[in-house]
Short mmCIF file of C-alpha atoms in Angstrom, two decimals:
data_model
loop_
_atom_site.label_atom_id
_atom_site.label_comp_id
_atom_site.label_asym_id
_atom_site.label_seq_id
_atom_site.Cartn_x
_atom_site.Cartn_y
_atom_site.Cartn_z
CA UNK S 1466 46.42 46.59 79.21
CA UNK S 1467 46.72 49.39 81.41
CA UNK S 1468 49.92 50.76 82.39
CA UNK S 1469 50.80 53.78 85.32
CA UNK S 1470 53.52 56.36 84.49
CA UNK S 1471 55.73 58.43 86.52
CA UNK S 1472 58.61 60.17 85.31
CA UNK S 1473 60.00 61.04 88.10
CA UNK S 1474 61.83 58.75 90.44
CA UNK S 1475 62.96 61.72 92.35
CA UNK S 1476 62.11 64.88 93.26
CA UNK S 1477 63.27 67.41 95.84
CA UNK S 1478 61.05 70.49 96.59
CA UNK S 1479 62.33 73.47 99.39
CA UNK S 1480 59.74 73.41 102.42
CA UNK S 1481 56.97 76.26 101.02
CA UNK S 1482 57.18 75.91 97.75
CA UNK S 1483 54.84 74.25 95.64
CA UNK S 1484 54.82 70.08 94.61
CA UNK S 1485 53.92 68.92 91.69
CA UNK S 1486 53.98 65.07 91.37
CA UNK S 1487 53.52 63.73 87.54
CA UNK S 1488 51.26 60.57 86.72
CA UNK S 1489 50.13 59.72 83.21
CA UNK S 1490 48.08 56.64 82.68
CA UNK S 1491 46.93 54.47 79.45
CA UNK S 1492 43.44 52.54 79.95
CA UNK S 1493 41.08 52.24 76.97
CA UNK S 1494 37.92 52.51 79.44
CA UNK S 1495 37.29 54.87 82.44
CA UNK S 1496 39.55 54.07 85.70
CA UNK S 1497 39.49 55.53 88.76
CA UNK S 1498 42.62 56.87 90.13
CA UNK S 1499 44.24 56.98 93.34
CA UNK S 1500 47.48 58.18 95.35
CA UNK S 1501 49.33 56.56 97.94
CA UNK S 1502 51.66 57.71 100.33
CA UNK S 1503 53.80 55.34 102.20
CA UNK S 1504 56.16 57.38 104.74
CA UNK S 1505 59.59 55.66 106.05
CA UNK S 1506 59.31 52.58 107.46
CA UNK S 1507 55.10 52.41 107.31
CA UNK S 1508 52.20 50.62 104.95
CA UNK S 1509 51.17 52.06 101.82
CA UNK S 1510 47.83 54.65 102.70
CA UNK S 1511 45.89 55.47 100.72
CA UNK S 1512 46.26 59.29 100.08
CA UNK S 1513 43.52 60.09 97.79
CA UNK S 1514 41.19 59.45 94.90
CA UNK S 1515 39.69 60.81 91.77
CA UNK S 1516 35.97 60.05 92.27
CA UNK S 1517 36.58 61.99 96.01
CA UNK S 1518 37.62 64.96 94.30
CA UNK S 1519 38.63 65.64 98.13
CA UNK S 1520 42.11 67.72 99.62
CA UNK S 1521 44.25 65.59 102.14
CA UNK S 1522 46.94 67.23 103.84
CA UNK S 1523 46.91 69.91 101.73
CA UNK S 1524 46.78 67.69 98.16
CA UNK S 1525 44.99 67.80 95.79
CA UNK S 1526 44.87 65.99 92.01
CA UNK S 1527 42.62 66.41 89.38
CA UNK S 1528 42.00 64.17 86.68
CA UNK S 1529 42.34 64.88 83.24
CA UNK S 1530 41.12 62.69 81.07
CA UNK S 1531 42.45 64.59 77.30
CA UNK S 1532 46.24 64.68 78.88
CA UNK S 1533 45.64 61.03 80.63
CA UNK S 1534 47.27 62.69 83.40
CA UNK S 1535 46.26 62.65 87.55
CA UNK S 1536 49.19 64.69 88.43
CA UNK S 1537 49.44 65.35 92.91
CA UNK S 1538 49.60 69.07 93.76
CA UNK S 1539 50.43 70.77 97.10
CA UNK S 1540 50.82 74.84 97.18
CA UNK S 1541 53.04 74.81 100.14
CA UNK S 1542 55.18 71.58 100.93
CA UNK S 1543 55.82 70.69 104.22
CA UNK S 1544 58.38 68.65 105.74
CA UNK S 1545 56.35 65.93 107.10
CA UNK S 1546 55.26 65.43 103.48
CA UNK S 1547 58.98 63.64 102.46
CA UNK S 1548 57.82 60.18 101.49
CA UNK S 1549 57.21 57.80 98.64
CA UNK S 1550 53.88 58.46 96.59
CA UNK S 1551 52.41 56.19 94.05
CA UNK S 1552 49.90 56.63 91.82
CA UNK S 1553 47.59 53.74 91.09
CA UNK S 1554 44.89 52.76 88.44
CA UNK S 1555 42.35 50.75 89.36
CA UNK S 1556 39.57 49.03 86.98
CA UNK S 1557 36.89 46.93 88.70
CA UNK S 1558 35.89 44.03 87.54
CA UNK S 1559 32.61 43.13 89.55
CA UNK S 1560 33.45 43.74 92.54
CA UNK S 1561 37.36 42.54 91.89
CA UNK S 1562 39.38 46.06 92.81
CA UNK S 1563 42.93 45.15 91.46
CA UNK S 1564 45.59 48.05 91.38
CA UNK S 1565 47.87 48.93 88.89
CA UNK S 1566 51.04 51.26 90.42
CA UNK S 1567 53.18 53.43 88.80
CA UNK S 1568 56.89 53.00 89.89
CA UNK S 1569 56.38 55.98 92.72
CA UNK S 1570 58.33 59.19 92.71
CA UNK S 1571 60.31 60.10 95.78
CA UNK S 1572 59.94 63.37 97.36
CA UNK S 1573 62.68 64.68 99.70
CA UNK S 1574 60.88 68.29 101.28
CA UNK S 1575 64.36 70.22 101.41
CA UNK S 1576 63.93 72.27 105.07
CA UNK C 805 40.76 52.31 112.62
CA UNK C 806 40.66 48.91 111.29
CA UNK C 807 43.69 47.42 109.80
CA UNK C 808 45.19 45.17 108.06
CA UNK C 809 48.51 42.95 109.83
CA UNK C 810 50.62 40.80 108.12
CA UNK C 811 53.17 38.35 109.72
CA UNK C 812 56.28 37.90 109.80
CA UNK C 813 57.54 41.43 108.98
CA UNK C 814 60.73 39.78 108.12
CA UNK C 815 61.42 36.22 106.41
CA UNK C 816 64.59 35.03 105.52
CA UNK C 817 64.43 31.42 104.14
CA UNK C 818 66.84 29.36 101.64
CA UNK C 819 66.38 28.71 97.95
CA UNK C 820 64.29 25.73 97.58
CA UNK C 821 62.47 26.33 101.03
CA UNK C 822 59.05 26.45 101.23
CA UNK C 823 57.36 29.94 102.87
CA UNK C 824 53.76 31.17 104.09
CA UNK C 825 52.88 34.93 104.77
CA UNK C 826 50.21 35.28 106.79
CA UNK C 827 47.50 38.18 106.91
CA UNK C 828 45.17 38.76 108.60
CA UNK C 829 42.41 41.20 106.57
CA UNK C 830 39.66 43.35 107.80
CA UNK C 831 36.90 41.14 108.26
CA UNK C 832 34.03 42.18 106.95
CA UNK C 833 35.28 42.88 102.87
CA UNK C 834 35.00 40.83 100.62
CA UNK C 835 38.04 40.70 98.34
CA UNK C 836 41.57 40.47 99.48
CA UNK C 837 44.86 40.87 97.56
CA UNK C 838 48.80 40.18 97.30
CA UNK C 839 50.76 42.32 95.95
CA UNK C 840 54.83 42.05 95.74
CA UNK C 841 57.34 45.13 94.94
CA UNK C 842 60.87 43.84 94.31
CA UNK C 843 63.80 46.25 95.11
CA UNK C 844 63.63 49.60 93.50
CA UNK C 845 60.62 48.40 91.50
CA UNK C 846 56.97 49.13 91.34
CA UNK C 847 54.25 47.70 93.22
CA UNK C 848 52.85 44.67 91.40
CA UNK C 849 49.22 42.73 91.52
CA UNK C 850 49.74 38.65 92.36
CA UNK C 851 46.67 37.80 93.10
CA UNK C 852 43.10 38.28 93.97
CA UNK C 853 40.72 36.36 96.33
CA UNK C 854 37.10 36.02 96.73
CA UNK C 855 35.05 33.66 98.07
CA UNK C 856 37.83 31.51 99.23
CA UNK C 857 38.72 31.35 95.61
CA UNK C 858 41.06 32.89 93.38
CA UNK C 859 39.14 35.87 91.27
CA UNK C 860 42.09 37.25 89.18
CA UNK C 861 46.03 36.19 89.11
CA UNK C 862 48.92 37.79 87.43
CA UNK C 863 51.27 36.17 85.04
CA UNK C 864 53.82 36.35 88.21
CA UNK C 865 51.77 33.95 90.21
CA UNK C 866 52.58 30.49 88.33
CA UNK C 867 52.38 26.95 89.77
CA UNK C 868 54.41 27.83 92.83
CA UNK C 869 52.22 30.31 94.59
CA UNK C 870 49.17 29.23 96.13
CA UNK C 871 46.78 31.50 98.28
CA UNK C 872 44.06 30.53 100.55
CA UNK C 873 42.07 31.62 103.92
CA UNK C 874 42.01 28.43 106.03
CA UNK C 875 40.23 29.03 109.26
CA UNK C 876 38.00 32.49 107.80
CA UNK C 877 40.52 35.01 109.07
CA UNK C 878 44.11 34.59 108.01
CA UNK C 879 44.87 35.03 104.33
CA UNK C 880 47.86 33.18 103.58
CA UNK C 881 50.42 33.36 100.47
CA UNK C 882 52.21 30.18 99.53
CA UNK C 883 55.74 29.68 97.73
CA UNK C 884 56.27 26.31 97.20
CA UNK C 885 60.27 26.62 96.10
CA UNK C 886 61.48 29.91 96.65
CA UNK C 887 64.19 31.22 94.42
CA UNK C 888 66.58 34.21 94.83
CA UNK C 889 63.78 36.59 92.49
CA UNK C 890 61.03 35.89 94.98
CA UNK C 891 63.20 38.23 97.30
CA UNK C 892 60.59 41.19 97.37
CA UNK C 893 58.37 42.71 100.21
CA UNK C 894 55.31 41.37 100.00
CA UNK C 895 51.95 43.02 100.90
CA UNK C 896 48.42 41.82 101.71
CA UNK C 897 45.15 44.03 100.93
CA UNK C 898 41.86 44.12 101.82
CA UNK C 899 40.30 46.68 99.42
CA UNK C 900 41.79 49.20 97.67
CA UNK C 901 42.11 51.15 100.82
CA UNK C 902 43.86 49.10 102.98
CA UNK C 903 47.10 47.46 103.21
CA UNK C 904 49.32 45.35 105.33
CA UNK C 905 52.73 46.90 106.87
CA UNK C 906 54.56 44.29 104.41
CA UNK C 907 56.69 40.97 105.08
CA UNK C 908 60.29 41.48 103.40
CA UNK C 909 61.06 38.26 101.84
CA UNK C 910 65.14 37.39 101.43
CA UNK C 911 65.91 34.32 99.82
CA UNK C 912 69.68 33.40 100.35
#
Protein backbone atom coordinates (compact mmCIF):
# COMPACT_ATOMS: atom_id res chain seq x y z
CA UNK A 1 0.00 0.00 0.00
CA UNK A 2 1.21 3.34 -0.42
CA UNK A 3 1.71 5.60 2.35
CA UNK A 4 2.68 9.78 2.31
CA UNK A 5 5.19 11.07 4.93
CA UNK A 6 5.78 14.33 6.45
CA UNK A 7 7.76 14.91 9.37
CA UNK A 8 6.97 17.97 10.04
CA UNK A 9 3.70 19.11 11.49
CA UNK A 10 5.17 22.50 11.92
CA UNK A 11 7.41 24.70 10.64
CA UNK A 12 8.15 28.40 10.98
CA UNK A 13 10.47 30.12 8.40
CA UNK A 14 11.46 34.27 8.78
CA UNK A 15 9.94 36.13 5.61
CA UNK A 16 13.22 35.82 2.98
CA UNK A 17 14.64 33.01 3.93
CA UNK A 18 14.45 29.86 2.26
CA UNK A 19 11.45 26.84 2.82
CA UNK A 20 12.04 23.63 2.68
CA UNK A 21 8.95 21.37 3.13
CA UNK A 22 9.84 17.42 3.63
CA UNK A 23 7.70 14.58 1.89
CA UNK A 24 8.87 10.99 1.63
CA UNK A 25 6.63 8.47 0.01
CA UNK A 26 6.54 4.43 -0.21
CA UNK A 27 4.80 3.03 -3.56
CA UNK A 28 6.22 -0.13 -5.17
CA UNK A 29 5.30 1.32 -8.81
CA UNK A 30 5.76 4.87 -10.27
CA UNK A 31 3.25 7.64 -8.72
CA UNK A 32 2.89 10.91 -9.58
CA UNK A 33 3.15 13.46 -6.96
CA UNK A 34 1.48 16.52 -6.09
CA UNK A 35 1.30 19.55 -3.48
CA UNK A 36 -1.53 21.26 -2.12
CA UNK A 37 -1.92 24.36 -0.48
CA UNK A 38 -5.01 25.14 1.39
CA UNK A 39 -4.72 28.84 2.95
CA UNK A 40 -7.03 29.82 6.15
CA UNK A 41 -10.38 29.30 5.82
CA UNK A 42 -10.25 28.11 1.77
CA UNK A 43 -10.39 24.58 -0.38
CA UNK A 44 -7.48 22.51 -0.81
CA UNK A 45 -5.58 23.83 -4.47
CA UNK A 46 -3.76 22.18 -5.99
CA UNK A 47 -0.19 23.73 -5.80
CA UNK A 48 1.82 21.63 -8.03
CA UNK A 49 2.90 18.39 -9.61
CA UNK A 50 5.77 16.19 -10.49
CA UNK A 51 5.04 15.34 -14.15
CA UNK A 52 4.68 19.56 -14.54
CA UNK A 53 8.06 19.95 -13.40
CA UNK A 54 6.57 23.68 -13.32
CA UNK A 55 7.40 26.79 -10.44
CA UNK A 56 4.16 28.24 -8.73
CA UNK A 57 4.54 31.11 -6.63
CA UNK A 58 7.92 30.77 -6.42
CA UNK A 59 7.93 26.65 -5.57
CA UNK A 60 9.35 24.36 -6.80
CA UNK A 61 9.81 20.27 -5.94
CA UNK A 62 11.66 17.82 -7.58
CA UNK A 63 11.20 14.29 -7.40
CA UNK A 64 13.60 11.91 -6.38
CA UNK A 65 12.93 8.71 -6.90
CA UNK A 66 16.48 6.91 -4.94
CA UNK A 67 15.54 9.12 -1.61
CA UNK A 68 11.55 8.52 -2.27
CA UNK A 69 11.43 12.03 -1.44
CA UNK A 70 9.25 15.19 -3.33
CA UNK A 71 10.39 17.65 -0.85
CA UNK A 72 8.58 21.74 -1.64
CA UNK A 73 11.28 24.41 -1.98
CA UNK A 74 10.93 28.23 -2.05
CA UNK A 75 14.33 30.51 -2.03
CA UNK A 76 12.64 33.44 -0.52
CA UNK A 77 9.38 32.89 1.65
CA UNK A 78 6.87 35.28 1.62
CA UNK A 79 4.22 36.05 3.95
CA UNK A 80 1.28 35.29 1.91
CA UNK A 81 2.81 31.80 1.69
CA UNK A 82 1.66 30.88 5.67
CA UNK A 83 -0.71 28.02 5.05
CA UNK A 84 -1.21 24.29 5.28
CA UNK A 85 0.58 22.19 2.44
CA UNK A 86 0.06 18.57 1.76
CA UNK A 87 1.73 16.40 -0.23
CA UNK A 88 -0.23 13.75 -2.07
CA UNK A 89 0.45 10.45 -4.04
CA UNK A 90 -1.62 9.56 -6.53
CA UNK A 91 -1.70 6.08 -8.58
CA UNK A 92 -4.26 5.77 -11.38
CA UNK A 93 -6.07 3.08 -11.85
CA UNK A 94 -7.74 3.51 -15.41
CA UNK A 95 -8.84 6.47 -15.30
CA UNK A 96 -9.70 6.21 -11.25
CA UNK A 97 -7.28 9.27 -9.79
CA UNK A 98 -7.51 8.51 -5.97
CA UNK A 99 -5.13 10.57 -3.61
CA UNK A 100 -3.18 9.51 -0.91
CA UNK A 101 -2.15 12.71 1.63
CA UNK A 102 0.45 13.00 3.89
CA UNK A 103 -0.66 14.53 7.29
CA UNK A 104 0.40 18.29 5.93
CA UNK A 105 3.05 20.41 7.56
CA UNK A 106 2.10 23.86 8.73
CA UNK A 107 4.07 26.78 7.75
CA UNK A 108 3.82 30.01 9.78
CA UNK A 109 6.14 32.78 7.39
CA UNK A 110 7.56 34.70 10.58
CA UNK A 111 7.39 38.67 9.18
CA UNK B 1 -12.46 29.12 -13.32
CA UNK B 2 -14.65 26.23 -12.84
CA UNK B 3 -15.27 24.93 -9.45
CA UNK B 4 -16.33 22.68 -7.42
CA UNK B 5 -19.30 23.73 -4.40
CA UNK B 6 -20.33 21.69 -1.79
CA UNK B 7 -23.37 22.31 0.54
CA UNK B 8 -23.93 22.87 3.58
CA UNK B 9 -20.56 24.33 4.70
CA UNK B 10 -21.65 23.49 8.12
CA UNK B 11 -23.81 20.39 9.46
CA UNK B 12 -24.49 19.77 12.84
CA UNK B 13 -26.83 16.71 13.29
CA UNK B 14 -27.38 14.15 16.35
CA UNK B 15 -25.96 10.67 16.77
CA UNK B 16 -28.20 8.32 15.07
CA UNK B 17 -29.42 11.05 12.49
CA UNK B 18 -29.27 10.49 9.11
CA UNK B 19 -27.09 13.27 6.82
CA UNK B 20 -26.52 14.08 2.95
CA UNK B 21 -23.65 16.40 1.64
CA UNK B 22 -24.29 17.63 -1.44
CA UNK B 23 -21.77 18.62 -4.34
CA UNK B 24 -22.06 19.77 -7.03
CA UNK B 25 -18.79 18.73 -9.46
CA UNK B 26 -17.49 20.23 -12.59
CA UNK B 27 -19.47 18.83 -15.19
CA UNK B 28 -17.78 17.63 -17.78
CA UNK B 29 -15.08 14.93 -15.72
CA UNK B 30 -15.63 11.94 -15.33
CA UNK B 31 -14.68 10.71 -11.87
CA UNK B 32 -15.65 12.34 -8.66
CA UNK B 33 -14.44 11.73 -5.07
CA UNK B 34 -15.07 12.06 -1.13
CA UNK B 35 -12.64 12.52 0.90
CA UNK B 36 -12.94 13.14 4.92
CA UNK B 37 -10.02 14.67 7.28
CA UNK B 38 -10.94 14.30 10.96
CA UNK B 39 -9.46 16.89 13.43
CA UNK B 40 -5.76 17.28 13.33
CA UNK B 41 -5.58 14.31 10.95
CA UNK B 42 -4.71 13.72 7.38
CA UNK B 43 -6.79 13.89 4.43
CA UNK B 44 -8.34 10.49 3.73
CA UNK B 45 -9.88 8.74 0.33
CA UNK B 46 -13.81 7.42 1.00
CA UNK B 47 -14.78 6.88 -2.08
CA UNK B 48 -14.67 7.02 -5.78
CA UNK B 49 -17.44 7.41 -8.45
CA UNK B 50 -17.76 6.73 -12.03
CA UNK B 51 -20.38 6.12 -14.12
CA UNK B 52 -22.94 6.60 -11.49
CA UNK B 53 -21.21 3.75 -9.81
CA UNK B 54 -18.84 3.25 -7.19
CA UNK B 55 -15.11 2.64 -8.84
CA UNK B 56 -12.98 2.32 -5.62
CA UNK B 57 -14.02 2.61 -1.69
CA UNK B 58 -11.91 2.74 1.35
CA UNK B 59 -12.13 0.47 4.30
CA UNK B 60 -13.77 3.76 6.07
CA UNK B 61 -16.76 3.67 3.83
CA UNK B 62 -18.76 0.51 5.32
CA UNK B 63 -22.51 -0.20 5.11
CA UNK B 64 -23.47 3.24 6.33
CA UNK B 65 -22.19 5.48 3.62
CA UNK B 66 -23.77 5.47 0.40
CA UNK B 67 -22.87 7.87 -2.58
CA UNK B 68 -24.76 8.60 -5.64
CA UNK B 69 -25.51 11.48 -8.41
CA UNK B 70 -29.33 11.54 -8.67
CA UNK B 71 -30.43 14.09 -11.16
CA UNK B 72 -26.62 14.18 -13.29
CA UNK B 73 -25.28 17.12 -11.34
CA UNK B 74 -25.24 16.86 -7.58
CA UNK B 75 -22.97 14.24 -6.07
CA UNK B 76 -24.27 13.35 -2.84
CA UNK B 77 -22.61 11.48 0.32
CA UNK B 78 -24.89 9.46 2.53
CA UNK B 79 -24.53 8.54 6.39
CA UNK B 80 -27.14 6.46 7.31
CA UNK B 81 -26.48 6.65 11.41
CA UNK B 82 -24.04 9.09 12.20
CA UNK B 83 -21.88 8.57 15.21
CA UNK B 84 -19.67 11.02 17.20
CA UNK B 85 -16.28 9.69 14.78
CA UNK B 86 -18.05 10.74 11.62
CA UNK B 87 -17.39 14.36 13.03
CA UNK B 88 -14.79 15.36 10.23
CA UNK B 89 -14.90 17.98 7.32
CA UNK B 90 -15.79 16.40 4.51
CA UNK B 91 -14.70 17.22 0.90
CA UNK B 92 -15.98 16.46 -2.61
CA UNK B 93 -13.54 16.21 -5.80
CA UNK B 94 -13.78 16.23 -9.20
CA UNK B 95 -10.28 15.23 -10.40
CA UNK B 96 -7.29 15.46 -8.78
CA UNK B 97 -7.30 19.13 -9.32
CA UNK B 98 -10.26 20.24 -7.92
CA UNK B 99 -11.93 20.32 -4.69
CA UNK B 100 -14.93 21.47 -2.82
CA UNK B 101 -14.58 24.34 0.02
CA UNK B 102 -15.59 21.38 2.56
CA UNK B 103 -18.85 20.68 4.76
CA UNK B 104 -17.71 20.40 8.59
CA UNK B 105 -19.66 17.62 9.95
CA UNK B 106 -20.37 17.76 14.08
CA UNK B 107 -22.16 15.02 15.43
CA UNK B 108 -23.40 15.84 19.06
Amino acid sequence: AQRVTQPEKLLSVFKGAPVELKCNYSYSGSPELFWYVQYSRQRLQLLLRHISRESIKGFTADLNKGETSFHLKKPFAQEEDSAMYYCALRVSNFGNEKLTFGTGTRLTIIP
Amino acid sequence: EPEVTQTPSHQVTQMGQEVILRCVPISNHLYFYWYRQILGQKVEFLVSFYNNEISEKSEIFDDQFSVERPDGSNFTLKIRSTKLEDSAMYFCASSSAFFGQGTRLTVV
